[in-house]
Short mmCIF file of C-alpha atoms in Angstrom, two decimals:
data_model
loop_
_atom_site.label_atom_id
_atom_site.label_comp_id
_atom_site.label_asym_id
_atom_site.label_seq_id
_atom_site.Cartn_x
_atom_site.Cartn_y
_atom_site.Cartn_z
CA ILE A 1 28.09 15.57 9.67
CA ALA A 2 28.64 12.55 12.07
CA GLY A 3 25.14 12.33 13.48
CA ILE A 4 25.37 10.41 16.66
CA THR A 5 28.59 8.98 17.94
CA GLN A 6 29.07 6.58 20.87
CA ALA A 7 32.29 5.47 22.76
CA PRO A 8 33.58 3.07 23.34
CA THR A 9 32.59 0.62 20.61
CA SER A 10 32.88 -2.33 23.01
CA GLN A 11 34.09 -2.89 26.53
CA ILE A 12 34.73 -5.81 28.91
CA LEU A 13 34.37 -4.84 32.40
CA ALA A 14 34.73 -6.54 35.81
CA ALA A 15 31.72 -6.59 38.04
CA GLY A 16 31.61 -3.81 40.56
CA ARG A 17 33.53 -1.45 38.42
CA ARG A 18 32.14 1.95 37.44
CA MET A 19 31.73 2.65 33.67
CA THR A 20 30.57 5.64 31.66
CA LEU A 21 29.27 5.23 28.02
CA ARG A 22 29.60 8.40 26.06
CA CYS A 23 27.11 9.75 23.55
CA THR A 24 27.36 12.91 21.43
CA GLN A 25 25.14 14.30 18.70
CA ASP A 26 25.72 17.14 16.38
CA MET A 27 22.12 17.58 15.09
CA ARG A 28 21.09 20.07 17.82
CA HIS A 29 18.24 17.73 18.80
CA ASN A 30 16.43 18.48 22.04
CA ALA A 31 15.67 14.95 23.06
CA MET A 32 18.10 12.09 23.72
CA TYR A 33 17.63 8.49 24.81
CA TRP A 34 19.49 5.50 26.13
CA TYR A 35 18.29 2.01 25.24
CA ARG A 36 19.60 -1.48 25.88
CA GLN A 37 19.16 -4.33 23.39
CA ASP A 38 19.17 -7.91 24.46
CA LEU A 39 18.72 -11.01 22.37
CA GLY A 40 15.06 -11.87 21.77
CA LEU A 41 13.78 -8.58 23.29
CA GLY A 42 12.87 -5.24 21.78
CA LEU A 43 14.84 -2.18 22.71
CA ARG A 44 14.13 -1.07 26.20
CA LEU A 45 14.42 2.53 27.31
CA ILE A 46 16.82 3.24 30.27
CA HIS A 47 16.60 6.94 30.64
CA TYR A 48 15.75 9.95 28.44
CA SER A 49 16.10 13.65 28.36
CA ASN A 50 13.52 16.07 26.82
CA THR A 51 16.08 18.89 26.72
CA ALA A 52 19.36 19.98 28.18
CA GLY A 53 19.15 20.12 32.02
CA THR A 54 16.40 17.59 32.30
CA THR A 55 16.18 13.76 32.58
CA GLY A 56 13.60 11.17 33.04
CA LYS A 57 13.40 7.37 33.94
CA GLY A 58 12.53 4.80 31.27
CA GLU A 59 11.41 1.27 31.53
CA VAL A 60 14.65 -0.17 33.02
CA PRO A 61 16.51 2.65 34.83
CA ASP A 62 17.83 0.60 37.89
CA GLY A 63 21.54 0.59 38.18
CA TYR A 64 22.05 3.51 35.56
CA SER A 65 22.27 7.25 35.83
CA VAL A 66 22.36 10.07 33.24
CA SER A 67 23.18 13.62 32.99
CA ARG A 68 22.48 16.21 30.32
CA ALA A 69 24.70 19.26 30.94
CA ASN A 70 24.44 20.47 27.39
CA THR A 71 22.43 19.76 24.16
CA ASP A 72 25.15 17.63 22.54
CA ASP A 73 26.22 15.24 25.20
CA PHE A 74 24.18 12.48 27.10
CA PRO A 75 26.55 10.12 29.03
CA LEU A 76 25.21 6.89 30.69
CA THR A 77 26.88 5.78 33.94
CA LEU A 78 26.89 2.37 35.60
CA ALA A 79 27.89 3.02 39.17
CA SER A 80 28.66 -0.57 40.05
CA ALA A 81 28.37 -2.94 37.03
CA VAL A 82 26.64 -6.30 37.34
CA PRO A 83 26.62 -9.19 34.86
CA SER A 84 22.95 -8.57 34.07
CA GLN A 85 24.02 -5.32 32.50
CA THR A 86 25.67 -7.19 29.75
CA SER A 87 24.09 -5.84 26.68
CA VAL A 88 24.41 -3.64 23.63
CA TYR A 89 23.49 -0.04 24.47
CA PHE A 90 22.12 2.48 21.99
CA CYS A 91 21.95 6.15 22.28
CA ALA A 92 19.38 7.96 20.13
CA SER A 93 18.19 11.58 19.55
CA SER A 94 15.15 13.22 18.14
CA GLU A 95 14.09 16.86 17.44
CA GLU A 96 11.52 16.62 20.20
CA THR A 97 10.18 13.82 22.41
CA SER A 98 6.80 13.39 20.81
CA GLY A 99 6.40 10.25 18.89
CA GLY A 100 6.02 11.96 15.60
CA HIS A 101 9.73 12.75 15.46
CA GLU A 102 12.06 10.15 14.14
CA GLN A 103 14.77 8.89 16.47
CA PHE A 104 18.18 8.58 15.06
CA PHE A 105 20.43 5.89 16.65
CA GLY A 106 24.09 5.76 17.25
CA PRO A 107 26.22 2.71 16.33
CA GLY A 108 25.92 1.15 19.80
CA THR A 109 28.39 0.07 22.54
CA ARG A 110 28.65 -3.66 23.32
CA LEU A 111 29.31 -4.05 27.03
CA THR A 112 30.25 -7.38 28.73
CA VAL A 113 30.33 -7.52 32.52
CA LEU A 114 32.20 -10.45 34.01
CA LYS B 1 0.07 -3.47 28.56
CA ASN B 2 1.47 -1.91 25.32
CA GLN B 3 3.12 -4.64 23.30
CA VAL B 4 4.43 -5.28 19.76
CA GLU B 5 4.74 -8.75 18.56
CA GLN B 6 6.71 -9.64 15.44
CA SER B 7 6.71 -12.76 13.23
CA PRO B 8 8.57 -14.74 12.13
CA GLN B 9 11.50 -14.46 14.59
CA SER B 10 13.78 -15.24 11.64
CA LEU B 11 13.57 -15.94 8.02
CA ILE B 12 15.91 -17.15 5.24
CA ILE B 13 15.08 -16.46 1.56
CA LEU B 14 16.84 -16.68 -1.75
CA GLU B 15 18.10 -13.53 -3.41
CA GLY B 16 15.48 -12.12 -5.82
CA LYS B 17 12.48 -13.52 -3.87
CA ASN B 18 9.81 -11.47 -2.06
CA CYS B 19 9.04 -11.85 1.61
CA THR B 20 6.51 -10.31 4.11
CA LEU B 21 7.21 -9.57 7.69
CA GLN B 22 4.33 -9.25 10.26
CA CYS B 23 3.77 -6.93 13.27
CA ASN B 24 0.86 -7.10 15.68
CA TYR B 25 0.52 -4.47 18.37
CA THR B 26 -1.71 -3.66 21.30
CA VAL B 27 -0.79 0.00 21.67
CA SER B 28 -3.96 1.99 21.61
CA PRO B 29 -4.49 4.80 20.80
CA PHE B 30 -1.31 5.19 18.74
CA SER B 31 0.23 8.06 16.86
CA ASN B 32 2.37 6.30 14.31
CA LEU B 33 4.01 3.05 13.35
CA ARG B 34 7.57 2.79 12.08
CA TRP B 35 9.65 0.03 10.48
CA TYR B 36 13.33 0.17 11.32
CA LYS B 37 16.17 -1.76 9.59
CA GLN B 38 19.08 -2.69 11.70
CA ASP B 39 22.23 -4.03 10.07
CA THR B 40 24.45 -6.36 12.17
CA GLY B 41 26.64 -4.28 14.44
CA ARG B 42 24.89 -0.91 13.68
CA GLY B 43 22.02 1.09 15.09
CA PRO B 44 18.50 0.96 13.65
CA VAL B 45 17.54 3.22 10.73
CA SER B 46 14.08 4.25 9.94
CA LEU B 47 12.47 2.74 6.68
CA THR B 48 8.94 4.00 6.82
CA ILE B 49 6.53 5.79 8.93
CA MET B 50 2.66 5.56 8.90
CA THR B 51 0.15 7.59 10.90
CA PHE B 52 -2.96 5.86 12.31
CA SER B 53 -4.93 7.16 9.19
CA GLU B 54 -2.60 5.79 6.60
CA ASN B 55 -2.67 2.23 5.26
CA THR B 56 0.36 1.97 3.08
CA LYS B 57 3.79 3.60 2.60
CA SER B 58 6.55 2.67 0.23
CA ASN B 59 10.31 3.29 0.26
CA GLY B 60 11.89 1.69 -2.86
CA ARG B 61 11.60 -2.09 -2.55
CA TYR B 62 10.00 -1.74 0.90
CA THR B 63 6.24 -1.44 1.24
CA ALA B 64 4.60 -1.18 4.67
CA THR B 65 0.96 -1.67 5.27
CA LEU B 66 -1.17 -0.80 8.27
CA ASP B 67 -4.65 -2.02 9.32
CA ALA B 68 -5.60 0.07 12.42
CA ASP B 69 -8.78 -2.08 12.90
CA THR B 70 -6.97 -5.34 13.38
CA LYS B 71 -3.88 -3.65 14.82
CA GLN B 72 -1.56 -5.32 12.26
CA SER B 73 1.16 -4.06 10.15
CA SER B 74 3.30 -5.85 7.43
CA LEU B 75 6.53 -4.98 5.67
CA HIS B 76 6.82 -6.43 2.14
CA ILE B 77 10.30 -6.65 0.53
CA THR B 78 10.24 -7.05 -3.27
CA ALA B 79 13.16 -8.72 -5.25
CA SER B 80 15.38 -9.21 -2.24
CA GLN B 81 19.02 -8.36 -2.27
CA LEU B 82 21.95 -9.71 -0.21
CA SER B 83 22.06 -6.15 1.46
CA ASP B 84 18.59 -6.69 2.78
CA SER B 85 19.96 -9.21 5.35
CA ALA B 86 19.27 -7.37 8.58
CA SER B 87 16.91 -7.29 11.58
CA TYR B 88 13.65 -5.45 10.88
CA ILE B 89 11.95 -3.81 13.87
CA CYS B 90 8.37 -2.67 14.18
CA VAL B 91 7.96 0.33 16.49
CA VAL B 92 4.70 1.99 17.72
CA SER B 93 4.41 5.33 19.23
CA PRO B 94 1.54 5.77 21.63
CA ARG B 95 -0.51 8.92 21.11
CA GLY B 96 0.26 11.57 23.63
CA GLY B 97 3.33 9.65 24.92
CA ASN B 98 7.04 9.96 24.32
CA LYS B 99 8.14 6.36 24.87
CA LEU B 100 8.20 4.11 21.91
CA VAL B 101 7.16 0.47 22.04
CA PHE B 102 9.57 -1.73 20.12
CA GLY B 103 9.07 -5.23 18.80
CA ALA B 104 11.82 -7.75 19.13
CA GLY B 105 12.46 -7.70 15.38
CA THR B 106 12.59 -10.25 12.56
CA ILE B 107 16.12 -11.37 11.43
CA LEU B 108 16.08 -11.72 7.65
CA ARG B 109 18.90 -13.48 5.86
CA VAL B 110 19.08 -13.28 2.11
CA LYS B 111 21.09 -16.09 0.42
CA SER B 112 22.61 -16.17 -3.00
#
């Protein structure tokens, strides 16, 4: 069982380019999340999905979009990357969105926007 | 505003020594508090979880405590090992909400 996988592991991107970060989970969890992690800051929620077909905005959604066409996949798209989006991105999933359920994290994608 | 503050920012200890990491939060009311361990280049992994009515939880050499009155939690690591070198993140879940509040983490380095 893989848990959560993310791709790519790392990427260097020119400003203005479009980029999609992929996330797949095999635990049949209803809820999925995208976070960014920056030095000195806690993980910040970008977007989330309570269940397939629904998405919601987190704390820092601007410049990012997501889709949830099925239970397993939750891609994150940067339509036109900017240097401030340089960060490490983590995808996570949980059985449900209530706080009592543990969130399981993927290995992360390190993105550098030049 | 819901916040989680952790101290110290970083810590270096010798292998075999004990250490205690601190977490202060303003999230109220809250449902539960977790400590996560994040190894370099990896995603966070849950170590312990405590509800608002619990005041201690152990996981091997890791013991978390919670004082809901003072809104403080600590993570005590006993007989540290080199593999304990990681970032330790305190995470609070607001009651009735689905968005966790993360601390910035404490970076622990265990030296031989």
